Amino acid sequence: MTTTQQHYSPFDCLVVAEQTPAGLLQKESQEVEVLLVLEIELRASDEPLVPLNEKHHVDVAKSNLPWKDRTPQLMMQLTTHRTVFWSETASKQRQGRYLHHSQLLQLNTESAGGLFQKSPKLILQTAAMGELCLVFGAAKKRDECFSAYQKVVSRRGWETPTLNTIQTAPRRRVGLDALLTSDTRRHEHAAQLAETAFQGDAELLLKEAQGLVQIIQHYVATLERQHEFSNAQDKETQQLVGMLQHMGMTSALTPNDTQLARELTDFVRPHLTAQHPVMTLTDVYCLYNRARATHLLSPDDFRAAAEQCHSLQLGISVATLPSGLVVLQNDQYADPVHLQERLTQLLHDHALASLTALDVSRYWRISAVLAMEQLKLVERSGSWVRDETLESLRFYPNRYFCA
Amino acid sequence: MAYRRKGVGVGRFSADRQLQQKADEMKAVSLQSAIDTCEKLEIKLTEFAKTHRNDIRNDPVFRQRFLEMCAPLGVDPLSSDKSFWGSVLGMGDFYHELAVKVAEVCSASRSTNGGIMSVKEVQAILAKRKTRLGTASAAATVSASDIEVAIKKLGKLGGGFRTIKVGKSTMIVSVPNELDGDIMRVMAVGNEISHGITVDDMIVATQWSRERVERAVQLLLQEGMAWLDTHQGEDYYWFPSSWQEERAKLKEQAT
């Protein structure tokens, strides 16, 4: 509880969720995220509920504060096991609290509109907390959440792990002739299709689309000149910004996905150790996408997420070296003095007088490009010097160097 | 000379507040019109994309022409996997996985070729592996244009990935080092010959001075993009990127 908190609300009465070091939900076994709602309000009945602390006991300090029956501006994460609500402070510190789905008794919707312009809602009947109400900004989002809840509750994933048997389609044996014929037919069809589609559909589409796109681009250019895009406050401009992002027309629009930045940090931090605190962004991208296996990230999204890590104070940051190479580094060990000490230690460990980029690459198991950059970095500080020969480029500790 | 004490037209009105109101009204109308236009465009693109989704995924020719079609519209279908294109077409996974594979192939061969290899060679390696990319069918092939699109996307990660023309070949460079014109010219000469070449051969081909050729060759040796073979007292320089491309071309012709 912060010293400035003047009341407690339904959010304070939920169970505190465990977080990863990057501030993401620490998931239970077999737990999978189903839906994310960025802005939601949580309401409870008028009767005050019991606030809980991190140890799941009654929070006596909070219970002495006045009760407020609603908590606005929460982010909701629906998983197969729980509904997790996230609250973020001004200093980007997150707290998550959850309602386990085993507590759900009933789920209903409440329509929007009417004489008093009510917002669309989902009503949850729970065993421990009575009636809770989720208030959405749009009916579409409420309906999406409702159908997600129905699926999650019907599967009851928190009770027993489900085993998915992968059914493979039986392989048809076909003769070589049939294979060759079908291959030829496929190529002919594709060639024909490419021609007709782009003589028919594509030309027509281009003709119709170009006019529309010109109007959009004219408007975007006007707003950019007026610097309104980056400061977009009103709902319609935000809607237009969202639509343009959605269609890939993202000239000056930057996505703001802190969730992705945190996931990336959780993944890459174990790889950025004291011995290897730096990796090229390309290498991290390959590792991360390999780990995801499906729904891979685009390089644009990945770079945008990586660049947010520093502002979110997650302990890693993107750095651009003088050659233009972009790396991801662990802030704790990014100090050049630390690098000098590691290189000197490498010399001693392997009884070497000098190092090449290939030596560093081999012993530290990093890419040769990154190894060369690290050697050039210490050379720039003056603590190491180079010797260029036909055979290779070697780096030696500078015995005349005084720090 | 008489002057009007009051202005004419718009100047007659008490300026700022009314003008601001008018500007806000006009802005609201334009904004709504831009939103409506975006919706119309999305509907048209959705109809097209849904009709030709499988062809875009499986046919490299169709895929390339689709990307060429999007370029003048200012639309980047690969900008984000959360975009309209990612959900309707699913082609993001294809290119993103291809980018990962190309990066891995380049990284694995860097110690051999110094970080420069031909698109043909990469294409041959990927074809040999016969891996399935994204949601494309197993029969979907990867074209040279697909690889170039993937490299262009990889370039955004600041690893130095880019494509360059060396003579008649398109090469992938995977190191952030700058390659000046002299180095590119020497590599182009090496590509044309595709076996060991001496400094004298290069002087004849380029009509440069000996110092200039030797400087370019030294730089290539230092970067690992050229190899030196001394045979019977004569220095021959080999370019691994070019002979690998030749091998890939010969294999393609044989199949």
XYZ file of C-alpha atoms in Angstrom:
658
model
C 0.000 0.000 0.000
C 1.346 3.417 -0.851
C 1.198 6.172 1.697
C -1.061 8.171 -0.591
C -3.773 5.509 -0.886
C -6.935 6.944 0.587
C -9.332 4.086 0.104
C -9.371 0.432 -0.824
C -11.349 -1.126 -3.646
C -12.278 -4.536 -5.142
C -8.796 -4.899 -6.691
C -7.209 -4.906 -3.222
C -9.431 -7.808 -2.207
C -8.186 -10.247 -4.839
C -5.308 -12.658 -4.319
C -1.868 -11.242 -5.202
C -0.377 -12.876 -8.305
C 3.250 -13.991 -8.477
C 5.295 -12.164 -11.083
C 8.403 -12.910 -13.100
C 11.419 -10.572 -12.705
C 10.157 -8.583 -15.710
C 6.748 -8.052 -14.119
C 4.783 -10.645 -16.103
C 2.419 -13.218 -14.670
C 4.164 -16.285 -13.303
C 1.950 -18.915 -14.888
C 0.861 -22.157 -13.305
C 1.473 -25.484 -14.954
C -0.447 -25.759 -18.271
C -1.764 -22.229 -17.877
C -2.114 -20.327 -21.150
C -3.152 -16.766 -21.851
C -6.417 -16.518 -23.779
C -7.336 -12.845 -23.950
C -5.956 -9.467 -22.976
C -8.182 -6.439 -22.362
C -6.220 -3.250 -22.034
C -8.683 -1.143 -20.125
C -11.427 -2.342 -17.839
C -13.177 -1.325 -14.653
C -13.789 -3.779 -11.819
C -16.825 -3.189 -9.619
C -18.203 -4.991 -6.626
C -21.332 -4.697 -4.563
C -21.751 -1.858 -2.098
C -20.887 -4.093 0.820
C -17.144 -3.791 1.653
C -14.988 -6.823 0.916
C -11.893 -7.967 2.821
C -8.537 -6.636 1.473
C -5.632 -9.103 1.189
C -1.878 -8.577 1.419
C 0.981 -10.358 -0.440
C 0.877 -13.245 2.001
C -2.848 -13.805 1.320
C -3.757 -12.612 4.838
C -6.109 -9.834 5.744
C -4.495 -6.452 5.135
C -5.363 -4.741 8.370
C -3.971 -1.341 7.343
C -6.124 -1.197 4.241
C -9.223 -2.460 5.981
C -9.200 0.699 8.115
C -9.524 2.864 5.000
C -12.858 3.807 3.447
C -14.269 1.343 0.894
C -14.796 2.294 -2.735
C -16.831 -0.152 -4.815
C -14.903 0.223 -8.078
C -11.349 0.120 -9.456
C -10.955 1.826 -12.838
C -8.157 1.619 -15.424
C -7.098 -1.959 -14.892
C -5.696 -4.309 -17.505
C -7.335 -7.729 -17.567
C -5.538 -10.921 -18.600
C -7.787 -13.941 -19.041
C -5.999 -17.287 -18.864
C -7.189 -20.884 -18.822
C -6.915 -20.908 -15.004
C -7.533 -17.362 -13.768
C -8.652 -13.852 -14.468
C -5.748 -11.580 -13.604
C -6.100 -7.831 -13.137
C -3.106 -5.533 -13.455
C -2.645 -2.120 -11.973
C 0.287 0.087 -12.942
C 1.643 3.007 -10.951
C 3.148 6.187 -12.407
C 6.662 4.717 -11.986
C 5.715 1.712 -14.188
C 5.563 -0.690 -11.226
C 2.920 -3.358 -11.806
C 0.838 -5.281 -9.372
C -1.306 -8.211 -10.400
C -4.168 -9.798 -8.508
C -6.358 -12.615 -9.646
C -9.635 -14.430 -9.374
C -9.307 -18.172 -9.898
C -11.867 -19.706 -12.240
C -12.693 -22.401 -9.720
C -14.440 -19.578 -7.818
C -16.792 -18.748 -10.676
C -20.404 -19.794 -10.173
C -22.183 -17.933 -12.932
C -21.488 -15.560 -15.803
C -23.959 -13.123 -17.361
C -23.908 -10.119 -19.628
C -25.607 -6.813 -19.091
C -26.579 -4.750 -22.109
C -25.298 -1.287 -22.793
C -27.275 1.810 -23.674
C -30.669 2.588 -22.282
C -31.901 5.817 -20.819
C -28.797 6.306 -18.665
C -26.278 5.240 -21.377
C -24.917 2.342 -19.370
C -21.605 0.736 -20.365
C -21.538 -2.908 -21.474
C -20.800 -5.241 -18.568
C -20.062 -8.821 -17.611
C -21.453 -9.988 -14.280
C -19.465 -12.663 -12.459
C -21.010 -14.522 -9.551
C -18.175 -15.786 -7.368
C -18.049 -18.031 -4.345
C -15.842 -15.833 -2.136
C -16.499 -12.300 -3.329
C -20.132 -12.337 -4.320
C -21.101 -10.414 -7.451
C -18.314 -8.755 -9.432
C -18.891 -6.621 -12.465
C -16.487 -6.055 -15.359
C -17.210 -2.797 -17.177
C -16.009 -2.519 -20.783
C -15.597 0.441 -23.080
C -17.240 -1.276 -26.045
C -19.869 -3.992 -26.439
C -17.674 -5.775 -28.997
C -14.923 -6.231 -26.441
C -17.423 -7.426 -23.844
C -18.817 -10.023 -26.244
C -15.316 -11.200 -27.161
C -14.516 -11.582 -23.478
C -17.777 -13.416 -22.806
C -17.160 -15.997 -25.521
C -13.573 -16.456 -24.296
C -14.897 -17.042 -20.775
C -17.408 -19.592 -22.066
C -14.649 -21.585 -23.764
C -12.338 -21.402 -20.780
C -15.018 -22.412 -18.285
C -16.309 -25.255 -20.448
C -12.800 -26.731 -20.817
C -12.019 -26.386 -17.092
C -8.319 -26.395 -17.830
C -7.367 -25.725 -14.194
C -8.735 -29.068 -13.062
C -7.038 -31.711 -15.171
C -4.305 -31.331 -17.749
C -5.589 -32.095 -21.184
C -3.640 -34.232 -23.520
C -3.924 -33.285 -27.130
C -3.382 -36.203 -29.402
C -1.976 -35.140 -32.679
C -3.723 -36.888 -35.451
C -1.685 -37.182 -38.522
C -3.341 -37.510 -41.813
C -2.592 -40.845 -43.430
C 0.030 -40.528 -46.103
C -1.241 -41.375 -49.488
C 1.057 -43.364 -51.633
C 1.072 -42.083 -55.163
C 3.023 -43.151 -58.165
C 5.874 -41.111 -59.600
C 3.840 -40.287 -62.702
C 1.013 -38.938 -60.618
C 3.459 -36.796 -58.633
C 5.061 -35.358 -61.717
C 1.733 -34.715 -63.396
C 0.268 -32.998 -60.368
C 3.422 -30.911 -60.017
C 3.272 -29.774 -63.619
C -0.425 -29.051 -63.364
C 0.193 -27.019 -60.217
C 2.825 -24.871 -61.873
C 0.657 -24.297 -64.912
C -2.275 -23.376 -62.742
C -0.155 -21.020 -60.644
C 1.264 -19.288 -63.701
C -2.187 -18.910 -65.174
C -3.607 -17.702 -61.902
C -0.843 -15.168 -61.408
C -1.586 -13.711 -64.811
C -5.365 -13.614 -64.557
C -5.428 -12.422 -60.972
C -3.147 -9.577 -61.701
C -4.854 -8.705 -64.870
C -8.238 -8.881 -63.253
C -8.495 -8.521 -59.505
C -5.237 -6.779 -58.781
C -5.588 -4.109 -61.454
C -9.101 -3.403 -60.356
C -7.996 -3.319 -56.738
C -5.088 -1.021 -57.508
C -7.328 1.355 -59.370
C -9.844 1.519 -56.545
C -7.313 1.481 -53.744
C -4.982 4.140 -55.052
C -7.566 6.861 -54.875
C -8.520 5.865 -51.343
C -4.914 5.666 -50.215
C -4.155 9.135 -51.534
C -6.913 10.596 -49.380
C -5.630 8.778 -46.306
C -2.027 9.760 -46.910
C -2.977 13.383 -47.449
C -4.739 13.434 -44.136
C -1.909 11.625 -42.336
C 0.629 14.090 -43.762
C -1.470 17.041 -42.548
C -1.734 15.641 -39.050
C 1.971 14.822 -38.926
C 2.819 18.396 -39.903
C 0.619 19.594 -37.104
C 2.314 17.075 -34.754
C -1.061 15.763 -33.812
C -0.375 12.099 -34.311
C 2.063 11.737 -31.500
C -0.165 13.687 -29.148
C -3.426 12.153 -30.235
C -5.864 12.525 -27.386
C -9.279 12.518 -28.969
C -11.028 9.248 -29.646
C -11.418 9.640 -33.431
C -7.750 10.392 -34.046
C -6.789 7.445 -31.892
C -9.202 5.312 -33.893
C -7.619 6.435 -37.161
C -4.125 5.833 -35.795
C -5.162 2.330 -34.762
C -6.659 1.567 -38.178
C -3.559 2.729 -40.018
C -1.345 0.622 -37.789
C -3.638 -2.327 -38.356
C -3.207 -2.049 -42.130
C 0.543 -1.666 -42.059
C 0.570 2.010 -43.029
C 2.747 2.911 -40.115
C 4.972 5.769 -41.256
C 5.238 7.668 -37.988
C 3.322 5.425 -35.666
C 5.054 3.498 -33.000
C 3.381 0.609 -31.232
C 3.471 0.689 -27.459
C 3.578 -2.901 -26.328
C 5.079 -3.149 -22.845
C 3.795 -6.701 -22.501
C 6.060 -7.850 -25.305
C 9.033 -5.988 -23.852
C 8.560 -7.788 -20.549
C 8.215 -11.202 -22.217
C 11.374 -10.556 -24.164
C 13.240 -9.574 -20.998
C 12.140 -12.715 -19.189
C 13.337 -14.808 -22.098
C 16.682 -13.167 -22.804
C 17.886 -12.350 -19.289
C 19.207 -15.886 -18.544
C 21.324 -15.610 -21.713
C 22.853 -12.234 -20.748
C 25.072 -13.357 -17.889
C 28.137 -11.761 -16.316
C 30.310 -13.836 -18.662
C 28.260 -12.973 -21.779
C 26.352 -9.767 -21.107
C 25.953 -8.724 -24.745
C 24.280 -10.295 -27.781
C 23.537 -8.893 -31.199
C 19.895 -8.013 -31.717
C 19.752 -10.342 -34.719
C 20.913 -13.302 -32.633
C 18.334 -12.555 -29.937
C 15.633 -12.236 -32.614
C 16.514 -15.674 -34.010
C 16.585 -17.261 -30.548
C 13.304 -15.669 -29.514
C 11.419 -16.612 -32.654
C 12.761 -20.142 -32.475
C 11.406 -20.375 -28.949
C 7.998 -19.046 -30.029
C 7.742 -21.565 -32.894
C 4.454 -20.032 -34.137
C 3.072 -16.483 -34.400
C 6.558 -15.207 -34.961
C 7.421 -11.584 -34.364
C 8.275 -9.217 -37.149
C 11.666 -7.463 -36.890
C 9.815 -4.146 -36.553
C 7.773 -5.300 -33.555
C 10.797 -6.983 -32.030
C 12.956 -3.885 -32.282
C 10.196 -1.664 -30.901
C 9.760 -4.009 -27.923
C 13.518 -4.234 -27.278
C 13.830 -0.458 -27.298
C 11.204 -0.166 -24.610
C 13.150 -2.279 -22.118
C 15.339 0.595 -21.002
C 12.444 2.994 -20.321
C 10.627 0.253 -18.404
C 13.773 -0.239 -16.280
C 13.885 -3.971 -16.908
C 17.659 -4.236 -16.641
C 18.462 -4.715 -20.327
C 18.815 -2.141 -23.079
C 19.557 -1.724 -26.761
C 22.878 -0.119 -27.683
C 24.276 0.863 -31.082
C 28.013 0.375 -31.507
C 30.075 2.799 -33.649
C 30.098 0.379 -36.578
C 26.281 0.431 -36.599
C 25.905 -2.996 -35.027
C 22.916 -3.047 -32.675
C 23.201 -5.152 -29.537
C 21.115 -6.067 -26.513
C 23.057 -5.779 -23.288
C 22.629 -6.503 -19.611
C 22.882 -3.062 -17.967
C 24.525 -4.515 -14.895
C 27.593 -5.660 -16.840
C 27.688 -3.135 -19.687
C 30.596 -1.222 -18.153
C 33.722 -1.124 -20.484
C 35.975 -1.729 -17.448
C 34.169 -5.041 -16.897
C 34.877 -5.950 -20.537
C 38.596 -5.158 -20.167
C 38.809 -7.356 -17.084
C 37.105 -10.258 -18.882
C 39.447 -10.022 -21.866
C 42.500 -9.912 -19.612
C 41.157 -12.940 -17.741
C 40.697 -14.734 -21.075
C 44.368 -14.183 -21.897
C 45.437 -15.612 -18.541
C 43.051 -18.579 -18.665
C 44.389 -19.755 -22.027
C 48.009 -18.579 -21.656
C 47.779 -16.307 -24.694
C 49.735 -13.183 -25.509
C 47.140 -11.702 -27.855
C 43.630 -12.253 -29.130
C 41.935 -12.298 -32.508
C 38.212 -11.920 -33.058
C 38.004 -15.627 -33.826
C 39.687 -16.488 -30.515
C 37.182 -14.400 -28.554
C 34.328 -15.798 -30.627
C 35.418 -19.363 -29.936
C 36.078 -19.039 -26.206
C 33.077 -16.873 -25.388
C 30.756 -18.587 -27.883
C 29.628 -15.346 -29.443
C 29.452 -14.279 -33.063
C 32.708 -13.171 -34.702
C 31.149 -9.804 -35.569
C 30.336 -9.125 -31.925
C 33.769 -10.358 -30.821
C 35.450 -7.885 -33.183
C 33.255 -5.067 -31.876
C 34.194 -5.875 -28.276
C 37.902 -5.793 -29.137
C 37.494 -2.488 -30.983
C 35.664 -1.092 -27.962
C 38.567 -1.755 -25.605
C 40.977 -0.497 -28.257
C 39.110 2.818 -28.325
C 39.530 3.122 -24.559
C 43.297 2.800 -25.027
C 43.705 -0.264 -22.828
C 44.292 -2.564 -25.814
C 46.172 -2.038 -29.081
C 46.065 -3.747 -32.463
C 48.653 -5.296 -34.729
C 47.584 -5.735 -38.356
C 49.348 -8.441 -40.336
C 48.620 -10.392 -43.464
C 47.641 -13.363 -41.324
C 45.146 -11.627 -39.064
C 44.277 -8.653 -36.912
C 45.537 -9.225 -33.363
C 44.854 -7.268 -30.186
C 47.330 -6.930 -27.304
C 46.945 -5.391 -23.833
C 48.539 -1.954 -23.815
C 51.301 -2.194 -21.210
C 51.761 1.592 -21.261
C 48.123 2.283 -20.521
C 47.279 4.143 -17.335
C 43.552 4.316 -16.547
C -8.382 57.892 -48.999
C -11.143 56.129 -47.115
C -10.495 52.953 -45.271
C -13.029 50.472 -44.024
C -13.154 50.445 -40.262
C -14.452 46.924 -40.281
C -12.952 44.122 -42.317
C -14.683 42.275 -45.112
C -15.646 38.618 -45.369
C -14.227 36.535 -42.572
C -12.321 39.505 -41.191
C -15.607 41.066 -40.157
C -16.138 38.505 -37.437
C -14.531 38.621 -34.052
C -11.665 36.514 -35.080
C -10.287 33.695 -33.112
C -13.127 31.911 -31.399
C -15.346 31.608 -34.449
C -12.455 30.681 -36.704
C -11.371 28.031 -34.261
C -14.879 26.610 -34.154
C -14.985 26.476 -37.926
C -11.557 24.804 -38.046
C -12.669 22.200 -35.519
C -15.802 21.428 -37.520
C -13.813 21.012 -40.701
C -11.292 18.826 -38.938
C -14.004 16.596 -37.525
C -15.532 16.151 -40.978
C -12.118 15.354 -42.544
C -11.252 12.969 -39.744
C -14.497 11.085 -40.152
C -13.967 10.983 -43.882
C -10.442 9.564 -43.391
C -11.815 6.912 -41.045
C -14.554 5.991 -43.535
C -11.965 5.804 -46.312
C -9.764 3.522 -44.226
C -12.695 1.218 -43.617
C -13.490 1.044 -47.324
C -9.872 0.260 -48.148
C -9.754 -2.451 -45.520
C -12.886 -4.077 -46.970
C -11.422 -4.101 -50.481
C -8.076 -5.467 -49.362
C -9.787 -8.127 -47.241
C -11.854 -9.362 -50.189
C -8.763 -9.620 -52.349
C -6.611 -11.215 -49.678
C -9.220 -13.846 -48.741
C -9.687 -14.843 -52.381
C -6.000 -15.305 -52.986
C -4.763 -16.287 -49.547
C -3.512 -19.764 -50.441
C -1.807 -18.548 -53.569
C 0.000 -15.852 -51.656
C 1.188 -18.439 -49.148
C 2.281 -21.131 -51.578
C 3.280 -19.499 -54.839
C 6.454 -17.385 -54.822
C 5.571 -15.573 -58.064
C 2.152 -14.573 -56.810
C 3.644 -13.589 -53.480
C 6.207 -11.317 -55.092
C 3.628 -9.599 -57.249
C 1.401 -9.130 -54.246
C 4.202 -7.353 -52.383
C 4.943 -5.262 -55.460
C 1.271 -4.313 -55.554
C 1.298 -3.220 -51.907
C 4.402 -1.034 -52.261
C 2.822 1.873 -54.205
C -0.100 1.804 -51.792
C 2.293 2.497 -48.923
C 1.168 -0.701 -47.245
C 3.697 -2.995 -45.557
C 2.077 -6.409 -45.025
C 5.031 -7.579 -42.957
C 5.267 -4.669 -40.540
C 3.591 -6.494 -37.692
C 2.152 -9.922 -37.060
C -0.720 -8.236 -35.218
C -1.766 -6.258 -38.257
C -4.664 -6.926 -40.574
C -2.286 -8.796 -42.923
C -0.978 -11.053 -40.209
C -4.462 -12.189 -39.272
C -5.971 -12.402 -42.766
C -3.021 -13.800 -44.696
C -0.704 -15.255 -42.121
C 2.224 -14.483 -44.404
C 4.134 -12.869 -41.585
C 5.150 -16.238 -40.194
C 6.534 -17.260 -43.597
C 8.851 -14.273 -43.921
C 9.788 -14.112 -40.267
C 10.790 -17.748 -40.214
C 12.646 -17.287 -43.482
C 14.497 -14.327 -41.942
C 15.532 -16.505 -39.002
C 16.752 -19.284 -41.294
C 18.674 -16.917 -43.556
C 20.322 -15.300 -40.522
C 21.340 -18.732 -39.248
C 22.761 -19.821 -42.611
C 24.771 -16.590 -42.922
C 26.012 -16.831 -39.351
C 27.107 -20.445 -39.773
C 29.128 -19.695 -42.892
C 30.673 -16.412 -41.750
C 33.984 -17.930 -40.743
C 34.311 -19.370 -44.276
C 33.213 -16.446 -46.424
C 33.712 -13.454 -44.137
C 30.028 -12.554 -44.069
C 29.220 -12.329 -47.766
C 27.408 -15.027 -49.704
C 25.183 -15.158 -52.738
C 21.391 -15.320 -52.612
C 21.586 -18.379 -54.890
C 23.742 -20.219 -52.393
C 21.341 -19.462 -49.540
C 18.426 -20.558 -51.708
C 20.189 -23.846 -52.490
C 20.892 -24.512 -48.807
C 17.262 -23.857 -47.840
C 15.981 -26.038 -50.695
C 18.259 -28.835 -49.550
C 16.794 -28.671 -46.059
C 13.238 -28.806 -47.473
C 11.828 -27.072 -44.471
C 8.311 -25.759 -44.340
C 7.931 -22.089 -43.607
C 5.018 -20.550 -41.718
C 1.639 -21.721 -42.913
C 2.795 -22.423 -46.444
C 2.401 -25.955 -47.705
C 5.392 -28.264 -47.885
C 5.466 -27.745 -51.651
C 5.899 -23.965 -51.334
C 9.260 -22.850 -52.680
C 11.402 -19.975 -51.542
C 12.355 -17.637 -54.335
C 15.293 -15.252 -54.497
C 12.828 -12.352 -54.082
C 11.493 -13.917 -50.890
C 15.025 -14.065 -49.524
C 15.651 -10.444 -50.485
C 12.445 -9.353 -48.727
C 13.477 -11.286 -45.609
C 16.953 -9.703 -45.682
C 15.432 -6.248 -46.001
C 13.390 -6.923 -42.861
C 16.406 -8.314 -41.022
C 18.258 -5.088 -41.795
C 15.980 -3.318 -39.302
C 17.710 -5.207 -36.478
C 20.976 -3.386 -37.150
C 23.065 -6.474 -37.783
C 24.350 -5.154 -41.071
C 22.163 -7.451 -43.178
C 21.696 -6.125 -46.692
C 21.870 -7.200 -50.308
C 24.338 -5.779 -52.827
C 24.948 -6.338 -56.514
C 28.395 -7.699 -57.267
C 28.745 -8.020 -61.011
C 25.752 -10.053 -62.140
C 25.160 -11.700 -58.766
C 23.113 -10.535 -55.797
C 25.046 -11.061 -52.592
C 23.914 -11.018 -48.985
C 26.210 -9.127 -46.633
C 25.750 -10.051 -42.988
C 28.418 -7.887 -41.368
C 28.133 -4.185 -40.603
C 31.425 -3.337 -42.366
C 31.232 -0.905 -45.237
C 32.363 -2.300 -48.581
C 33.731 0.462 -50.755
C 33.583 0.575 -54.541
C 37.065 -0.864 -55.020
C 36.310 -3.946 -52.948
C 33.056 -4.504 -54.812
C 34.848 -4.225 -58.171
C 37.529 -6.723 -57.170
C 34.837 -9.129 -55.944
C 32.952 -8.726 -59.214
C 36.114 -9.673 -61.115
C 36.565 -12.661 -58.796
C 32.941 -13.717 -59.401
C 33.360 -13.662 -63.165
C 36.369 -15.959 -63.039
C 35.324 -18.205 -60.124
C 38.755 -19.723 -59.546
C 41.988 -18.414 -58.039
C 43.020 -15.048 -59.433
C 46.354 -13.244 -59.156
C 46.988 -9.539 -58.653
C 48.231 -9.299 -62.251
C 44.938 -10.792 -63.511
C 43.036 -8.192 -61.502
C 45.197 -5.353 -62.843
C 44.403 -6.478 -66.387
C 40.670 -6.739 -65.637
C 40.330 -3.444 -63.741
C 43.083 -1.341 -65.401
C 44.065 -0.042 -61.938
C 47.478 0.520 -60.426
C 49.129 -2.315 -58.483
C 48.841 -0.408 -55.174
C 45.119 0.081 -55.596
C 44.456 -3.591 -56.377
C 46.681 -4.754 -53.520
C 44.911 -2.461 -51.055
C 41.489 -3.838 -52.019
C 42.720 -7.425 -51.843
C 44.353 -6.856 -48.424
C 41.078 -5.497 -47.055
C 39.187 -8.502 -48.380
C 41.729 -10.853 -46.821
C 41.450 -9.102 -43.464
C 37.663 -9.350 -43.503
C 37.879 -13.023 -44.403
C 36.009 -12.534 -47.672
C 38.982 -13.735 -49.714
C 41.459 -16.586 -49.229
C 45.124 -16.644 -50.184
C 46.694 -19.693 -51.813
C 50.407 -19.598 -52.606
C 51.164 -22.110 -55.332
C 54.636 -22.474 -56.832
C 55.614 -19.057 -55.569
C 52.538 -17.350 -57.063
C 49.779 -15.826 -54.858
C 46.247 -16.768 -55.908
C 43.214 -15.149 -54.303
C 39.979 -17.138 -53.971
C 36.515 -15.826 -53.189
C 34.463 -18.468 -51.351
C 31.190 -16.630 -51.979
C 31.616 -16.907 -55.749
C 32.633 -20.547 -56.020
C 29.777 -21.575 -53.715
C 27.375 -19.680 -55.942
C 28.809 -21.495 -58.952
C 28.276 -24.828 -57.227
C 24.688 -23.904 -56.415
C 24.040 -22.916 -60.055
C 25.520 -26.162 -61.359
C 23.383 -28.200 -58.966
C 20.289 -26.331 -60.070
C 21.072 -27.026 -63.704
C 21.632 -30.703 -62.987
C 18.219 -31.206 -61.255
